[in-house]
Amino acid sequence: MSVSSTKYIGFDYLIALANAAKLRARVPIILHLDHGPDFDFVMKAIRAGFDSVMYDGSEHPLEENIATTRRVVEAAHAAGVSVEGEIGRIGGTEDEVSVDEREAMLARVDEAERFARETGIDAIAPALGTAHGMYKGRPEIAFDRLEAIHKRTGLPVVLHGGSGVPEEDIRRAIALGVGKINVNTESQVEFSRVVRKTLEEKPDLYDSRKYLGPAREAIKEIIRAKIRLFGSHNRF
Ligand SMILES: [Zn+2]
């Protein structure tokens, strides 16, 4: 759950929704905060009942990122909540970056190792060349760094910006140590496409269930395919 979505829904409704989903679902559900911006917001999420949090201190100098992430880990672990940390800069697909800039944004292996060791995080999100949003071209994943970071930290690697990464690259990334993949954009695009199509075909519709329902079914198909592609089916 992104910070903006969390604020949009509100902690009270979000936790109630997640609890209802956990009771109904036949698979484990983890309510996870994506890109927690600061210590205080992450603490609010933990107090509200999130199962897992990300603190993203990647825009700060390494020392500061380590110090804050470590404080988050101490508080989160005391509450039984797992923590994801970020290192390097994961940008957006809309950002204009040169080849040199792109290289500079990637996580460094030695820094990732130190970051993991000194913070005690449970999962690491290193910048590996993927980006948030819709890709214009094919994203280039730095597979060598991914493999080295997984081996040197011993942690599951989190791949952000998973929407639009070719299937063979997803499989290769998983084989090299990716344990969590963030996908969102594809679902949003499909949801909106189906709402638009339904309303164009039946412009007189006014019952929101009649156009939101088909869109929800379309998202289910996308997520079903992702679960299979990621090799997560029949695991529980
Ligand atoms: Zn992300």
PDB file of N, CA, C and O in Angstrom, residues 177-220:
ATOM      1  N   GLY A 177      17.567 -14.287  -6.813  1.00  0.00           N
ATOM      2  CA  GLY A 177      17.409 -13.849  -5.426  1.00  0.00           C
ATOM      3  C   GLY A 177      16.266 -12.893  -5.134  1.00  0.00           C
ATOM      4  O   GLY A 177      16.127 -12.432  -4.004  1.00  0.00           O
ATOM      5  N   VAL A 178      15.439 -12.580  -6.154  1.00  0.00           N
ATOM      6  CA  VAL A 178      14.288 -11.713  -5.877  1.00  0.00           C
ATOM      7  C   VAL A 178      13.212 -12.520  -5.153  1.00  0.00           C
ATOM      8  O   VAL A 178      12.847 -13.617  -5.573  1.00  0.00           O
ATOM      9  N   GLY A 179      12.739 -11.990  -4.009  1.00  0.00           N
ATOM     10  CA  GLY A 179      11.744 -12.697  -3.206  1.00  0.00           C
ATOM     11  C   GLY A 179      10.425 -11.962  -3.114  1.00  0.00           C
ATOM     12  O   GLY A 179       9.447 -12.481  -2.574  1.00  0.00           O
ATOM     13  N   LYS A 180      10.378 -10.732  -3.628  1.00  0.00           N
ATOM     14  CA  LYS A 180       9.120  -9.950  -3.610  1.00  0.00           C
ATOM     15  C   LYS A 180       9.155  -9.024  -4.809  1.00  0.00           C
ATOM     16  O   LYS A 180      10.206  -8.430  -5.098  1.00  0.00           O
ATOM     17  N   ILE A 181       8.035  -8.937  -5.513  1.00  0.00           N
ATOM     18  CA  ILE A 181       7.960  -8.091  -6.707  1.00  0.00           C
ATOM     19  C   ILE A 181       6.772  -7.153  -6.567  1.00  0.00           C
ATOM     20  O   ILE A 181       5.660  -7.596  -6.276  1.00  0.00           O
ATOM     21  N   ASN A 182       7.019  -5.865  -6.749  1.00  0.00           N
ATOM     22  CA  ASN A 182       5.937  -4.887  -6.650  1.00  0.00           C
ATOM     23  C   ASN A 182       5.358  -4.613  -8.033  1.00  0.00           C
ATOM     24  O   ASN A 182       6.069  -4.155  -8.931  1.00  0.00           O
ATOM     25  N   VAL A 183       4.073  -4.926  -8.191  1.00  0.00           N
ATOM     26  CA  VAL A 183       3.367  -4.639  -9.445  1.00  0.00           C
ATOM     27  C   VAL A 183       2.090  -3.886  -9.118  1.00  0.00           C
ATOM     28  O   VAL A 183       1.396  -4.226  -8.172  1.00  0.00           O
ATOM     29  N   ASN A 184       1.806  -2.860  -9.869  1.00  0.00           N
ATOM     30  CA  ASN A 184       0.613  -2.058  -9.613  1.00  0.00           C
ATOM     31  C   ASN A 184       0.093  -1.401 -10.884  1.00  0.00           C
ATOM     32  O   ASN A 184      -1.098  -1.490 -11.197  1.00  0.00           O
ATOM     33  N   THR A 185       1.001  -0.797 -11.645  1.00  0.00           N
ATOM     34  CA  THR A 185       0.583   0.027 -12.781  1.00  0.00           C
ATOM     35  C   THR A 185      -0.291  -0.736 -13.779  1.00  0.00           C
ATOM     36  O   THR A 185      -1.322  -0.230 -14.213  1.00  0.00           O
ATOM     37  N   GLU A 186       0.117  -1.958 -14.114  1.00  0.00           N
ATOM     38  CA  GLU A 186      -0.664  -2.743 -15.080  1.00  0.00           C
ATOM     39  C   GLU A 186      -2.114  -2.909 -14.631  1.00  0.00           C
ATOM     40  O   GLU A 186      -3.034  -2.825 -15.433  1.00  0.00           O
ATOM     41  N   SER A 187      -2.306  -3.175 -13.330  1.00  0.00           N
ATOM     42  CA  SER A 187      -3.657  -3.367 -12.806  1.00  0.00           C
ATOM     43  C   SER A 187      -4.460  -2.078 -12.914  1.00  0.00           C
ATOM     44  O   SER A 187      -5.629  -2.096 -13.288  1.00  0.00           O
ATOM     45  N   GLN A 188      -3.828  -0.957 -12.585  1.00  0.00           N
ATOM     46  CA  GLN A 188      -4.531   0.329 -12.664  1.00  0.00           C
ATOM     47  C   GLN A 188      -4.939   0.643 -14.094  1.00  0.00           C
ATOM     48  O   GLN A 188      -6.053   1.109 -14.341  1.00  0.00           O
ATOM     49  N   VAL A 189      -4.025   0.382 -15.044  1.00  0.00           N
ATOM     50  CA  VAL A 189      -4.299   0.665 -16.452  1.00  0.00           C
ATOM     51  C   VAL A 189      -5.471  -0.198 -16.923  1.00  0.00           C
ATOM     52  O   VAL A 189      -6.399   0.282 -17.586  1.00  0.00           O
ATOM     53  N   GLU A 190      -5.440  -1.482 -16.559  1.00  0.00           N
ATOM     54  CA  GLU A 190      -6.493  -2.403 -16.992  1.00  0.00           C
ATOM     55  C   GLU A 190      -7.836  -2.040 -16.352  1.00  0.00           C
ATOM     56  O   GLU A 190      -8.877  -2.055 -17.008  1.00  0.00           O
ATOM     57  N   PHE A 191      -7.798  -1.707 -15.065  1.00  0.00           N
ATOM     58  CA  PHE A 191      -9.022  -1.318 -14.347  1.00  0.00           C
ATOM     59  C   PHE A 191      -9.682  -0.133 -15.067  1.00  0.00           C
ATOM     60  O   PHE A 191     -10.867  -0.162 -15.395  1.00  0.00           O
ATOM     61  N   SER A 192      -8.896   0.886 -15.355  1.00  0.00           N
ATOM     62  CA  SER A 192      -9.426   2.092 -16.000  1.00  0.00           C
ATOM     63  C   SER A 192      -9.918   1.799 -17.412  1.00  0.00           C
ATOM     64  O   SER A 192     -10.936   2.334 -17.847  1.00  0.00           O
ATOM     65  N   ARG A 193      -9.186   0.926 -18.118  1.00  0.00           N
ATOM     66  CA  ARG A 193      -9.584   0.575 -19.486  1.00  0.00           C
ATOM     67  C   ARG A 193     -10.962  -0.078 -19.479  1.00  0.00           C
ATOM     68  O   ARG A 193     -11.834   0.253 -20.299  1.00  0.00           O
ATOM     69  N   VAL A 194     -11.172  -0.997 -18.549  1.00  0.00           N
ATOM     70  CA  VAL A 194     -12.444  -1.720 -18.515  1.00  0.00           C
ATOM     71  C   VAL A 194     -13.599  -0.805 -18.078  1.00  0.00           C
ATOM     72  O   VAL A 194     -14.688  -0.875 -18.631  1.00  0.00           O
ATOM     73  N   VAL A 195     -13.332   0.088 -17.133  1.00  0.00           N
ATOM     74  CA  VAL A 195     -14.374   1.054 -16.713  1.00  0.00           C
ATOM     75  C   VAL A 195     -14.771   1.917 -17.910  1.00  0.00           C
ATOM     76  O   VAL A 195     -15.960   2.095 -18.215  1.00  0.00           O
ATOM     77  N   ARG A 196     -13.749   2.418 -18.635  1.00  0.00           N
ATOM     78  CA  ARG A 196     -13.995   3.278 -19.795  1.00  0.00           C
ATOM     79  C   ARG A 196     -14.799   2.545 -20.863  1.00  0.00           C
ATOM     80  O   ARG A 196     -15.792   3.063 -21.383  1.00  0.00           O
ATOM     81  N   LYS A 197     -14.371   1.306 -21.164  1.00  0.00           N
ATOM     82  CA  LYS A 197     -15.022   0.502 -22.202  1.00  0.00           C
ATOM     83  C   LYS A 197     -16.482   0.231 -21.824  1.00  0.00           C
ATOM     84  O   LYS A 197     -17.383   0.391 -22.645  1.00  0.00           O
ATOM     85  N   THR A 198     -16.699  -0.155 -20.568  1.00  0.00           N
ATOM     86  CA  THR A 198     -18.051  -0.483 -20.112  1.00  0.00           C
ATOM     87  C   THR A 198     -18.963   0.743 -20.219  1.00  0.00           C
ATOM     88  O   THR A 198     -20.102   0.641 -20.685  1.00  0.00           O
ATOM     89  N   LEU A 199     -18.457   1.896 -19.830  1.00  0.00           N
ATOM     90  CA  LEU A 199     -19.285   3.114 -19.865  1.00  0.00           C
ATOM     91  C   LEU A 199     -19.513   3.609 -21.299  1.00  0.00           C
ATOM     92  O   LEU A 199     -20.550   4.191 -21.592  1.00  0.00           O
ATOM     93  N   GLU A 200     -18.517   3.334 -22.176  1.00  0.00           N
ATOM     94  CA  GLU A 200     -18.710   3.717 -23.587  1.00  0.00           C
ATOM     95  C   GLU A 200     -19.795   2.852 -24.213  1.00  0.00           C
ATOM     96  O   GLU A 200     -20.622   3.334 -24.976  1.00  0.00           O
ATOM     97  N   GLU A 201     -19.779   1.562 -23.862  1.00  0.00           N
ATOM     98  CA  GLU A 201     -20.766   0.644 -24.429  1.00  0.00           C
ATOM     99  C   GLU A 201     -22.163   0.880 -23.866  1.00  0.00           C
ATOM    100  O   GLU A 201     -23.159   0.701 -24.548  1.00  0.00           O
ATOM    101  N   LYS A 202     -22.210   1.253 -22.588  1.00  0.00           N
ATOM    102  CA  LYS A 202     -23.511   1.499 -21.940  1.00  0.00           C
ATOM    103  C   LYS A 202     -23.474   2.860 -21.239  1.00  0.00           C
ATOM    104  O   LYS A 202     -23.339   2.951 -20.014  1.00  0.00           O
ATOM    105  N   PRO A 203     -23.606   3.926 -22.020  1.00  0.00           N
ATOM    106  CA  PRO A 203     -23.451   5.286 -21.467  1.00  0.00           C
ATOM    107  C   PRO A 203     -24.521   5.645 -20.432  1.00  0.00           C
ATOM    108  O   PRO A 203     -24.353   6.619 -19.693  1.00  0.00           O
ATOM    109  N   ASP A 204     -25.598   4.868 -20.366  1.00  0.00           N
ATOM    110  CA  ASP A 204     -26.668   5.204 -19.420  1.00  0.00           C
ATOM    111  C   ASP A 204     -26.465   4.584 -18.039  1.00  0.00           C
ATOM    112  O   ASP A 204     -27.256   4.832 -17.129  1.00  0.00           O
ATOM    113  N   LEU A 205     -25.423   3.738 -17.897  1.00  0.00           N
ATOM    114  CA  LEU A 205     -25.183   3.086 -16.600  1.00  0.00           C
ATOM    115  C   LEU A 205     -25.007   4.125 -15.499  1.00  0.00           C
ATOM    116  O   LEU A 205     -24.314   5.122 -15.691  1.00  0.00           O
ATOM    117  N   TYR A 206     -25.603   3.898 -14.380  1.00  0.00           N
ATOM    118  CA  TYR A 206     -25.374   4.799 -13.232  1.00  0.00           C
ATOM    119  C   TYR A 206     -25.058   4.020 -11.953  1.00  0.00           C
ATOM    120  O   TYR A 206     -24.548   4.568 -10.986  1.00  0.00           O
ATOM    121  N   ASP A 207     -25.350   2.725 -11.952  1.00  0.00           N
ATOM    122  CA  ASP A 207     -25.040   1.888 -10.783  1.00  0.00           C
ATOM    123  C   ASP A 207     -23.552   1.537 -10.842  1.00  0.00           C
ATOM    124  O   ASP A 207     -23.116   0.777 -11.711  1.00  0.00           O
ATOM    125  N   SER A 208     -22.779   2.107  -9.920  1.00  0.00           N
ATOM    126  CA  SER A 208     -21.320   1.950 -10.005  1.00  0.00           C
ATOM    127  C   SER A 208     -20.883   0.486  -9.951  1.00  0.00           C
ATOM    128  O   SER A 208     -19.846   0.123 -10.490  1.00  0.00           O
ATOM    129  N   ARG A 209     -21.702  -0.373  -9.318  1.00  0.00           N
ATOM    130  CA  ARG A 209     -21.322  -1.789  -9.257  1.00  0.00           C
ATOM    131  C   ARG A 209     -21.247  -2.399 -10.645  1.00  0.00           C
ATOM    132  O   ARG A 209     -20.480  -3.319 -10.903  1.00  0.00           O
ATOM    133  N   LYS A 210     -22.046  -1.852 -11.575  1.00  0.00           N
ATOM    134  CA  LYS A 210     -22.130  -2.423 -12.927  1.00  0.00           C
ATOM    135  C   LYS A 210     -20.892  -2.128 -13.776  1.00  0.00           C
ATOM    136  O   LYS A 210     -20.627  -2.820 -14.738  1.00  0.00           O
ATOM    137  N   TYR A 211     -20.176  -1.051 -13.443  1.00  0.00           N
ATOM    138  CA  TYR A 211     -18.927  -0.831 -14.201  1.00  0.00           C
ATOM    139  C   TYR A 211     -17.672  -1.093 -13.375  1.00  0.00           C
ATOM    140  O   TYR A 211     -16.614  -1.367 -13.914  1.00  0.00           O
ATOM    141  N   LEU A 212     -17.797  -1.035 -12.049  1.00  0.00           N
ATOM    142  CA  LEU A 212     -16.617  -1.365 -11.227  1.00  0.00           C
ATOM    143  C   LEU A 212     -16.431  -2.878 -11.125  1.00  0.00           C
ATOM    144  O   LEU A 212     -15.310  -3.374 -11.070  1.00  0.00           O
ATOM    145  N   GLY A 213     -17.534  -3.613 -11.137  1.00  0.00           N
ATOM    146  CA  GLY A 213     -17.471  -5.079 -11.032  1.00  0.00           C
ATOM    147  C   GLY A 213     -16.631  -5.710 -12.131  1.00  0.00           C
ATOM    148  O   GLY A 213     -15.694  -6.464 -11.845  1.00  0.00           O
ATOM    149  N   PRO A 214     -16.950  -5.399 -13.427  1.00  0.00           N
ATOM    150  CA  PRO A 214     -16.132  -5.978 -14.509  1.00  0.00           C
ATOM    151  C   PRO A 214     -14.655  -5.572 -14.401  1.00  0.00           C
ATOM    152  O   PRO A 214     -13.764  -6.360 -14.735  1.00  0.00           O
ATOM    153  N   ALA A 215     -14.406  -4.356 -13.951  1.00  0.00           N
ATOM    154  CA  ALA A 215     -13.008  -3.902 -13.808  1.00  0.00           C
ATOM    155  C   ALA A 215     -12.297  -4.708 -12.725  1.00  0.00           C
ATOM    156  O   ALA A 215     -11.124  -5.076 -12.863  1.00  0.00           O
ATOM    157  N   ARG A 216     -13.018  -5.009 -11.662  1.00  0.00           N
ATOM    158  CA  ARG A 216     -12.429  -5.815 -10.589  1.00  0.00           C
ATOM    159  C   ARG A 216     -12.104  -7.220 -11.087  1.00  0.00           C
ATOM    160  O   ARG A 216     -11.041  -7.774 -10.787  1.00  0.00           O
ATOM    161  N   GLU A 217     -13.015  -7.783 -11.896  1.00  0.00           N
ATOM    162  CA  GLU A 217     -12.756  -9.116 -12.463  1.00  0.00           C
ATOM    163  C   GLU A 217     -11.514  -9.088 -13.362  1.00  0.00           C
ATOM    164  O   GLU A 217     -10.738 -10.043 -13.378  1.00  0.00           O
ATOM    165  N   ALA A 218     -11.342  -7.999 -14.099  1.00  0.00           N
ATOM    166  CA  ALA A 218     -10.185  -7.884 -15.002  1.00  0.00           C
ATOM    167  C   ALA A 218      -8.878  -7.843 -14.197  1.00  0.00           C
ATOM    168  O   ALA A 218      -7.876  -8.449 -14.589  1.00  0.00           O
ATOM    169  N   ILE A 219      -8.887  -7.143 -13.068  1.00  0.00           N
ATOM    170  CA  ILE A 219      -7.696  -7.094 -12.209  1.00  0.00           C
ATOM    171  C   ILE A 219      -7.382  -8.491 -11.669  1.00  0.00           C
ATOM    172  O   ILE A 219      -6.229  -8.898 -11.599  1.00  0.00           O
ATOM    173  N   LYS A 220      -8.435  -9.223 -11.303  1.00  0.00           N
ATOM    174  CA  LYS A 220      -8.222 -10.584 -10.776  1.00  0.00           C
ATOM    175  C   LYS A 220      -7.441 -11.420 -11.773  1.00  0.00           C
ATOM    176  O   LYS A 220      -6.540 -12.171 -11.395  1.00  0.00           O
TER     177      LYS A 220
END
